JSON list of C-alpha atoms and ligand atoms in Angstrom, two decimals:
[
{"chain": "A", "resi": 1, "resn": "MET", "atom": "CA", "xyz": [31.97, 28.57, 52.99]},
{"chain": "A", "resi": 2, "resn": "ASP", "atom": "CA", "xyz": [28.33, 29.67, 51.84]},
{"chain": "A", "resi": 3, "resn": "VAL", "atom": "CA", "xyz": [25.84, 27.49, 50.71]},
{"chain": "A", "resi": 4, "resn": "LEU", "atom": "CA", "xyz": [23.89, 29.28, 47.93]},
{"chain": "A", "resi": 5, "resn": "LYS", "atom": "CA", "xyz": [21.19, 27.04, 47.18]},
{"chain": "A", "resi": 6, "resn": "ASP", "atom": "CA", "xyz": [20.20, 23.51, 48.36]},
{"chain": "A", "resi": 7, "resn": "GLU", "atom": "CA", "xyz": [18.12, 20.71, 46.61]},
{"chain": "A", "resi": 8, "resn": "THR", "atom": "CA", "xyz": [17.59, 16.87, 47.88]},
{"chain": "A", "resi": 9, "resn": "LEU", "atom": "CA", "xyz": [16.40, 14.22, 45.62]},
{"chain": "A", "resi": 10, "resn": "GLU", "atom": "CA", "xyz": [15.00, 11.11, 46.93]},
{"chain": "A", "resi": 11, "resn": "LEU", "atom": "CA", "xyz": [16.83, 8.15, 45.07]},
{"chain": "A", "resi": 12, "resn": "ARG", "atom": "CA", "xyz": [14.21, 4.77, 45.53]},
{"chain": "A", "resi": 13, "resn": "ALA", "atom": "CA", "xyz": [14.20, 3.25, 41.79]},
{"chain": "A", "resi": 14, "resn": "THR", "atom": "CA", "xyz": [16.39, 3.08, 38.54]},
{"chain": "A", "resi": 15, "resn": "GLU", "atom": "CA", "xyz": [14.18, 5.41, 36.77]},
{"chain": "A", "resi": 16, "resn": "ASP", "atom": "CA", "xyz": [15.49, 8.39, 39.44]},
{"chain": "A", "resi": 17, "resn": "ILE", "atom": "CA", "xyz": [18.67, 8.18, 37.82]},
{"chain": "A", "resi": 18, "resn": "VAL", "atom": "CA", "xyz": [17.31, 9.97, 34.81]},
{"chain": "A", "resi": 19, "resn": "ARG", "atom": "CA", "xyz": [16.01, 12.54, 37.24]},
{"chain": "A", "resi": 20, "resn": "VAL", "atom": "CA", "xyz": [19.52, 12.78, 38.93]},
{"chain": "A", "resi": 21, "resn": "ARG", "atom": "CA", "xyz": [21.09, 13.41, 35.51]},
{"chain": "A", "resi": 22, "resn": "GLN", "atom": "CA", "xyz": [18.68, 16.15, 34.56]},
{"chain": "A", "resi": 23, "resn": "ILE", "atom": "CA", "xyz": [19.00, 17.98, 37.54]},
{"chain": "A", "resi": 24, "resn": "ALA", "atom": "CA", "xyz": [22.82, 17.56, 37.75]},
{"chain": "A", "resi": 25, "resn": "ARG", "atom": "CA", "xyz": [23.10, 18.93, 34.32]},
{"chain": "A", "resi": 26, "resn": "ALA", "atom": "CA", "xyz": [20.63, 22.09, 35.33]},
{"chain": "A", "resi": 27, "resn": "TRP", "atom": "CA", "xyz": [22.70, 22.86, 38.39]},
{"chain": "A", "resi": 28, "resn": "ALA", "atom": "CA", "xyz": [26.02, 22.83, 36.38]},
{"chain": "A", "resi": 29, "resn": "VAL", "atom": "CA", "xyz": [24.23, 24.68, 33.71]},
{"chain": "A", "resi": 30, "resn": "ALA", "atom": "CA", "xyz": [23.15, 27.32, 36.00]},
{"chain": "A", "resi": 31, "resn": "LEU", "atom": "CA", "xyz": [26.85, 27.63, 38.03]},
{"chain": "A", "resi": 32, "resn": "GLY", "atom": "CA", "xyz": [28.25, 28.33, 34.52]},
{"chain": "A", "resi": 33, "resn": "PHE", "atom": "CA", "xyz": [30.43, 25.21, 34.49]},
{"chain": "A", "resi": 34, "resn": "SER", "atom": "CA", "xyz": [31.87, 24.50, 30.92]},
{"chain": "A", "resi": 35, "resn": "LEU", "atom": "CA", "xyz": [30.31, 21.68, 28.65]},
{"chain": "A", "resi": 36, "resn": "VAL", "atom": "CA", "xyz": [33.16, 19.44, 29.55]},
{"chain": "A", "resi": 37, "resn": "ASP", "atom": "CA", "xyz": [32.83, 19.79, 33.56]},
{"chain": "A", "resi": 38, "resn": "GLN", "atom": "CA", "xyz": [28.95, 19.47, 33.33]},
{"chain": "A", "resi": 39, "resn": "THR", "atom": "CA", "xyz": [29.39, 16.15, 31.60]},
{"chain": "A", "resi": 40, "resn": "LYS", "atom": "CA", "xyz": [32.14, 15.29, 34.83]},
{"chain": "A", "resi": 41, "resn": "ILE", "atom": "CA", "xyz": [29.57, 15.93, 37.09]},
{"chain": "A", "resi": 42, "resn": "VAL", "atom": "CA", "xyz": [26.58, 14.78, 35.59]},
{"chain": "A", "resi": 43, "resn": "THR", "atom": "CA", "xyz": [29.10, 11.20, 35.06]},
{"chain": "A", "resi": 44, "resn": "ALA", "atom": "CA", "xyz": [30.13, 11.18, 38.63]},
{"chain": "A", "resi": 45, "resn": "ALA", "atom": "CA", "xyz": [26.28, 12.03, 40.41]},
{"chain": "A", "resi": 46, "resn": "SER", "atom": "CA", "xyz": [24.88, 9.06, 38.00]},
{"chain": "A", "resi": 47, "resn": "GLU", "atom": "CA", "xyz": [27.25, 6.53, 38.94]},
{"chain": "A", "resi": 48, "resn": "LEU", "atom": "CA", "xyz": [27.31, 7.26, 42.66]},
{"chain": "A", "resi": 49, "resn": "ALA", "atom": "CA", "xyz": [23.32, 7.47, 42.70]},
{"chain": "A", "resi": 50, "resn": "ARG", "atom": "CA", "xyz": [23.42, 3.92, 41.05]},
{"chain": "A", "resi": 51, "resn": "ASN", "atom": "CA", "xyz": [25.80, 2.96, 44.00]},
{"chain": "A", "resi": 52, "resn": "THR", "atom": "CA", "xyz": [23.34, 4.21, 46.50]},
{"chain": "A", "resi": 53, "resn": "LEU", "atom": "CA", "xyz": [20.64, 2.57, 44.62]},
{"chain": "A", "resi": 54, "resn": "ILE", "atom": "CA", "xyz": [22.32, -0.65, 43.80]},
{"chain": "A", "resi": 55, "resn": "HIS", "atom": "CA", "xyz": [24.64, -1.35, 46.85]},
{"chain": "A", "resi": 56, "resn": "GLY", "atom": "CA", "xyz": [22.64, 1.13, 49.67]},
{"chain": "A", "resi": 57, "resn": "GLY", "atom": "CA", "xyz": [19.28, 0.04, 48.83]},
{"chain": "A", "resi": 58, "resn": "GLY", "atom": "CA", "xyz": [17.93, 3.57, 48.10]},
{"chain": "A", "resi": 59, "resn": "GLY", "atom": "CA", "xyz": [18.69, 7.10, 49.58]},
{"chain": "A", "resi": 60, "resn": "GLU", "atom": "CA", "xyz": [19.16, 10.38, 48.94]},
{"chain": "A", "resi": 61, "resn": "MET", "atom": "CA", "xyz": [21.11, 13.37, 46.67]},
{"chain": "A", "resi": 62, "resn": "ARG", "atom": "CA", "xyz": [21.92, 16.40, 47.70]},
{"chain": "A", "resi": 63, "resn": "LEU", "atom": "CA", "xyz": [22.90, 19.35, 46.01]},
{"chain": "A", "resi": 64, "resn": "GLN", "atom": "CA", "xyz": [24.48, 22.48, 47.38]},
{"chain": "A", "resi": 65, "resn": "ALA", "atom": "CA", "xyz": [26.16, 25.21, 45.52]},
{"chain": "A", "resi": 66, "resn": "LEU", "atom": "CA", "xyz": [29.02, 26.54, 47.31]},
{"chain": "A", "resi": 67, "resn": "ASN", "atom": "CA", "xyz": [30.65, 30.00, 47.39]},
{"chain": "A", "resi": 68, "resn": "ASP", "atom": "CA", "xyz": [34.17, 29.67, 49.48]},
{"chain": "A", "resi": 69, "resn": "GLY", "atom": "CA", "xyz": [34.82, 33.27, 48.74]},
{"chain": "A", "resi": 70, "resn": "SER", "atom": "CA", "xyz": [36.97, 33.39, 45.48]},
{"chain": "A", "resi": 71, "resn": "ARG", "atom": "CA", "xyz": [35.27, 30.38, 43.83]},
{"chain": "A", "resi": 72, "resn": "ARG", "atom": "CA", "xyz": [31.85, 28.82, 42.95]},
{"chain": "A", "resi": 73, "resn": "GLY", "atom": "CA", "xyz": [31.61, 25.06, 43.22]},
{"chain": "A", "resi": 74, "resn": "VAL", "atom": "CA", "xyz": [28.68, 22.10, 43.56]},
{"chain": "A", "resi": 75, "resn": "LYS", "atom": "CA", "xyz": [28.80, 19.71, 46.18]},
{"chain": "A", "resi": 76, "resn": "VAL", "atom": "CA", "xyz": [26.43, 16.32, 45.86]},
{"chain": "A", "resi": 77, "resn": "ILE", "atom": "CA", "xyz": [26.15, 14.24, 48.68]},
{"chain": "A", "resi": 78, "resn": "PHE", "atom": "CA", "xyz": [24.84, 10.90, 48.38]},
{"chain": "A", "resi": 79, "resn": "ALA", "atom": "CA", "xyz": [23.79, 9.18, 51.34]},
{"chain": "A", "resi": 80, "resn": "ASP", "atom": "CA", "xyz": [21.56, 5.76, 52.43]},
{"chain": "A", "resi": 81, "resn": "ARG", "atom": "CA", "xyz": [20.98, 3.50, 55.53]},
{"chain": "A", "resi": 82, "resn": "GLY", "atom": "CA", "xyz": [22.55, 0.50, 53.71]},
{"chain": "A", "resi": 83, "resn": "PRO", "atom": "CA", "xyz": [24.93, -2.38, 54.65]},
{"chain": "A", "resi": 84, "resn": "GLY", "atom": "CA", "xyz": [27.95, 0.24, 54.52]},
{"chain": "A", "resi": 85, "resn": "ILE", "atom": "CA", "xyz": [31.53, -0.45, 52.96]},
{"chain": "A", "resi": 86, "resn": "PRO", "atom": "CA", "xyz": [33.55, -2.34, 55.28]},
{"chain": "A", "resi": 87, "resn": "ASN", "atom": "CA", "xyz": [37.03, -1.75, 53.46]},
{"chain": "A", "resi": 88, "resn": "ILE", "atom": "CA", "xyz": [36.69, 1.53, 51.77]},
{"chain": "A", "resi": 89, "resn": "GLU", "atom": "CA", "xyz": [40.55, 1.45, 50.50]},
{"chain": "A", "resi": 90, "resn": "LEU", "atom": "CA", "xyz": [39.13, -1.74, 48.67]},
{"chain": "A", "resi": 91, "resn": "ALA", "atom": "CA", "xyz": [36.01, -0.26, 47.10]},
{"chain": "A", "resi": 92, "resn": "MET", "atom": "CA", "xyz": [38.13, 2.46, 45.88]},
{"chain": "A", "resi": 93, "resn": "LYS", "atom": "CA", "xyz": [40.47, 0.47, 43.79]},
{"chain": "A", "resi": 94, "resn": "ASP", "atom": "CA", "xyz": [39.71, 0.03, 40.09]},
{"chain": "A", "resi": 95, "resn": "GLY", "atom": "CA", "xyz": [38.01, -3.15, 39.10]},
{"chain": "A", "resi": 96, "resn": "TYR", "atom": "CA", "xyz": [36.92, -4.02, 42.68]},
{"chain": "A", "resi": 97, "resn": "THR", "atom": "CA", "xyz": [33.25, -4.99, 42.62]},
{"chain": "A", "resi": 98, "resn": "THR", "atom": "CA", "xyz": [30.83, -7.16, 44.93]},
{"chain": "A", "resi": 99, "resn": "ARG", "atom": "CA", "xyz": [28.14, -7.13, 42.52]},
{"chain": "A", "resi": 100, "resn": "GLY", "atom": "CA", "xyz": [29.54, -8.09, 39.45]},
{"chain": "A", "resi": 101, "resn": "GLY", "atom": "CA", "xyz": [29.70, -4.88, 38.16]},
{"chain": "A", "resi": 102, "resn": "LEU", "atom": "CA", "xyz": [32.97, -3.11, 36.55]},
{"chain": "A", "resi": 103, "resn": "GLY", "atom": "CA", "xyz": [34.17, -1.77, 39.48]},
{"chain": "A", "resi": 104, "resn": "LEU", "atom": "CA", "xyz": [34.73, 1.55, 38.23]},
{"chain": "A", "resi": 105, "resn": "GLY", "atom": "CA", "xyz": [32.08, 3.94, 39.71]},
{"chain": "A", "resi": 106, "resn": "LEU", "atom": "CA", "xyz": [33.69, 5.08, 42.66]},
{"chain": "A", "resi": 107, "resn": "SER", "atom": "CA", "xyz": [37.42, 5.22, 41.53]},
{"chain": "A", "resi": 108, "resn": "GLY", "atom": "CA", "xyz": [35.88, 6.79, 38.19]},
{"chain": "A", "resi": 109, "resn": "SER", "atom": "CA", "xyz": [33.70, 9.25, 39.69]},
{"chain": "A", "resi": 110, "resn": "LYS", "atom": "CA", "xyz": [36.76, 10.45, 42.37]},
{"chain": "A", "resi": 111, "resn": "ARG", "atom": "CA", "xyz": [38.71, 11.24, 38.71]},
{"chain": "A", "resi": 112, "resn": "LEU", "atom": "CA", "xyz": [36.21, 13.38, 37.77]},
{"chain": "A", "resi": 113, "resn": "VAL", "atom": "CA", "xyz": [35.87, 15.86, 40.75]},
{"chain": "A", "resi": 114, "resn": "ASN", "atom": "CA", "xyz": [37.98, 17.92, 42.86]},
{"chain": "A", "resi": 115, "resn": "GLU", "atom": "CA", "xyz": [36.99, 16.48, 46.24]},
{"chain": "A", "resi": 116, "resn": "PHE", "atom": "CA", "xyz": [35.72, 13.24, 47.05]},
{"chain": "A", "resi": 117, "resn": "SER", "atom": "CA", "xyz": [35.14, 11.49, 50.37]},
{"chain": "A", "resi": 118, "resn": "ILE", "atom": "CA", "xyz": [33.33, 8.60, 51.95]},
{"chain": "A", "resi": 119, "resn": "GLU", "atom": "CA", "xyz": [31.83, 7.97, 55.61]},
{"chain": "A", "resi": 120, "resn": "SER", "atom": "CA", "xyz": [30.46, 4.55, 56.21]},
{"chain": "A", "resi": 121, "resn": "GLN", "atom": "CA", "xyz": [29.69, 2.62, 58.90]},
{"chain": "A", "resi": 122, "resn": "SER", "atom": "CA", "xyz": [28.87, -1.29, 58.88]},
{"chain": "A", "resi": 123, "resn": "GLY", "atom": "CA", "xyz": [25.16, -1.85, 59.39]},
{"chain": "A", "resi": 124, "resn": "LYS", "atom": "CA", "xyz": [24.34, 2.19, 59.26]},
{"chain": "A", "resi": 125, "resn": "GLY", "atom": "CA", "xyz": [24.95, 3.36, 55.75]},
{"chain": "A", "resi": 126, "resn": "THR", "atom": "CA", "xyz": [27.18, 5.18, 53.59]},
{"chain": "A", "resi": 127, "resn": "THR", "atom": "CA", "xyz": [27.64, 8.82, 52.59]},
{"chain": "A", "resi": 128, "resn": "VAL", "atom": "CA", "xyz": [29.95, 10.16, 49.66]},
{"chain": "A", "resi": 129, "resn": "SER", "atom": "CA", "xyz": [30.57, 13.48, 49.03]},
{"chain": "A", "resi": 130, "resn": "ILE", "atom": "CA", "xyz": [31.84, 14.97, 45.77]},
{"chain": "A", "resi": 131, "resn": "VAL", "atom": "CA", "xyz": [32.82, 18.85, 45.30]},
{"chain": "A", "resi": 132, "resn": "ARG", "atom": "CA", "xyz": [33.65, 20.22, 41.59]},
{"chain": "A", "resi": 133, "resn": "TRP", "atom": "CA", "xyz": [35.08, 23.67, 41.73]},
{"chain": "A", "resi": 134, "resn": "LYS", "atom": "CA", "xyz": [34.97, 26.23, 38.94]},
{"chain": "B", "resi": 201, "resn": "ATP", "atom": "N1", "xyz": [26.61, 3.19, 48.80]},
{"chain": "B", "resi": 201, "resn": "ATP", "atom": "C1", "xyz": [26.82, 1.88, 48.91]},
{"chain": "B", "resi": 201, "resn": "ATP", "atom": "N2", "xyz": [26.74, 1.20, 50.00]},
{"chain": "B", "resi": 201, "resn": "ATP", "atom": "C2", "xyz": [27.69, -0.25, 50.00]},
{"chain": "B", "resi": 201, "resn": "ATP", "atom": "N3", "xyz": [28.37, -0.66, 49.08]},
{"chain": "B", "resi": 201, "resn": "ATP", "atom": "C3", "xyz": [29.02, 0.27, 48.28]},
{"chain": "B", "resi": 201, "resn": "ATP", "atom": "C4", "xyz": [28.22, 1.72, 47.91]},
{"chain": "B", "resi": 201, "resn": "ATP", "atom": "N4", "xyz": [28.88, 2.10, 47.28]},
{"chain": "B", "resi": 201, "resn": "ATP", "atom": "C5", "xyz": [29.87, 1.39, 46.63]},
{"chain": "B", "resi": 201, "resn": "ATP", "atom": "N5", "xyz": [29.90, -0.16, 47.57]},
{"chain": "B", "resi": 201, "resn": "ATP", "atom": "C6", "xyz": [30.68, -0.96, 47.16]},
{"chain": "B", "resi": 201, "resn": "ATP", "atom": "O1", "xyz": [32.15, -0.75, 46.56]},
{"chain": "B", "resi": 201, "resn": "ATP", "atom": "C7", "xyz": [31.95, -1.28, 45.32]},
{"chain": "B", "resi": 201, "resn": "ATP", "atom": "C8", "xyz": [32.62, -0.49, 44.46]},
{"chain": "B", "resi": 201, "resn": "ATP", "atom": "O2", "xyz": [31.82, 0.42, 43.84]},
{"chain": "B", "resi": 201, "resn": "ATP", "atom": "P1", "xyz": [31.61, 0.82, 42.32]},
{"chain": "B", "resi": 201, "resn": "ATP", "atom": "O3", "xyz": [30.83, 1.77, 42.24]},
{"chain": "B", "resi": 201, "resn": "ATP", "atom": "O4", "xyz": [33.38, 1.13, 42.28]},
{"chain": "B", "resi": 201, "resn": "ATP", "atom": "O5", "xyz": [31.40, -0.50, 41.27]},
{"chain": "B", "resi": 201, "resn": "ATP", "atom": "P2", "xyz": [30.18, -1.51, 41.27]},
{"chain": "B", "resi": 201, "resn": "ATP", "atom": "O6", "xyz": [29.51, -0.52, 41.79]},
{"chain": "B", "resi": 201, "resn": "ATP", "atom": "O7", "xyz": [30.31, -2.59, 41.76]},
{"chain": "B", "resi": 201, "resn": "ATP", "atom": "O8", "xyz": [30.04, -1.33, 39.46]},
{"chain": "B", "resi": 201, "resn": "ATP", "atom": "P3", "xyz": [30.37, -0.10, 38.38]},
{"chain": "B", "resi": 201, "resn": "ATP", "atom": "O9", "xyz": [31.18, -0.13, 37.80]},
{"chain": "B", "resi": 201, "resn": "ATP", "atom": "O10", "xyz": [29.00, -1.00, 37.53]},
{"chain": "B", "resi": 201, "resn": "ATP", "atom": "O11", "xyz": [29.89, 1.02, 39.22]},
{"chain": "B", "resi": 201, "resn": "ATP", "atom": "C9", "xyz": [30.68, -2.04, 44.79]},
{"chain": "B", "resi": 201, "resn": "ATP", "atom": "O12", "xyz": [30.71, -3.20, 44.46]},
{"chain": "B", "resi": 201, "resn": "ATP", "atom": "C10", "xyz": [30.41, -1.85, 46.57]},
{"chain": "B", "resi": 201, "resn": "ATP", "atom": "O13", "xyz": [30.71, -3.10, 47.28]},
{"chain": "B", "resi": 202, "resn": "MG", "atom": "MG1", "xyz": [28.73, 1.54, 41.05]}
]
């Protein structure tokens, strides 16, 4: 797997979500994704960035352009040093929220991408990674 391009954006305040959406869109366009796929990538990135801010207390978003030999894709990694997710299976359920949200951010994002993974340790933080292939 080659990483062709790499960019990191700090997530500190809700205004950063605008930047997340702009940068995710620009990357998806540059990689040649269809308009529908661009919107999927932007929507997933903005939900996960909101989680990094709201639940994780801030962190970073890292984008990587991938080439696995036959396909190009984009990987987006969200990392924070917040409280962690005690029960990932529960957090992934539609409608599960601890902060009065809709509880659709994680489950909805997962449906918009090809690969989705969460690593989380109590008290240490959370890393969510998504990949969308062309
Ligand atoms: N980065 C994170 N750090 C800690 N907990 C998280 C993180 N991301 C998600 N969670 C937990 O998982 C739950 C579900 O997240 P999800 O994004 O699906 O819903 P939500 O953020 O509560 O509501 P919304 O529908 O507005 O996104 C959250 O309520 C929270 O408890
Ligand atoms: Mg959310």
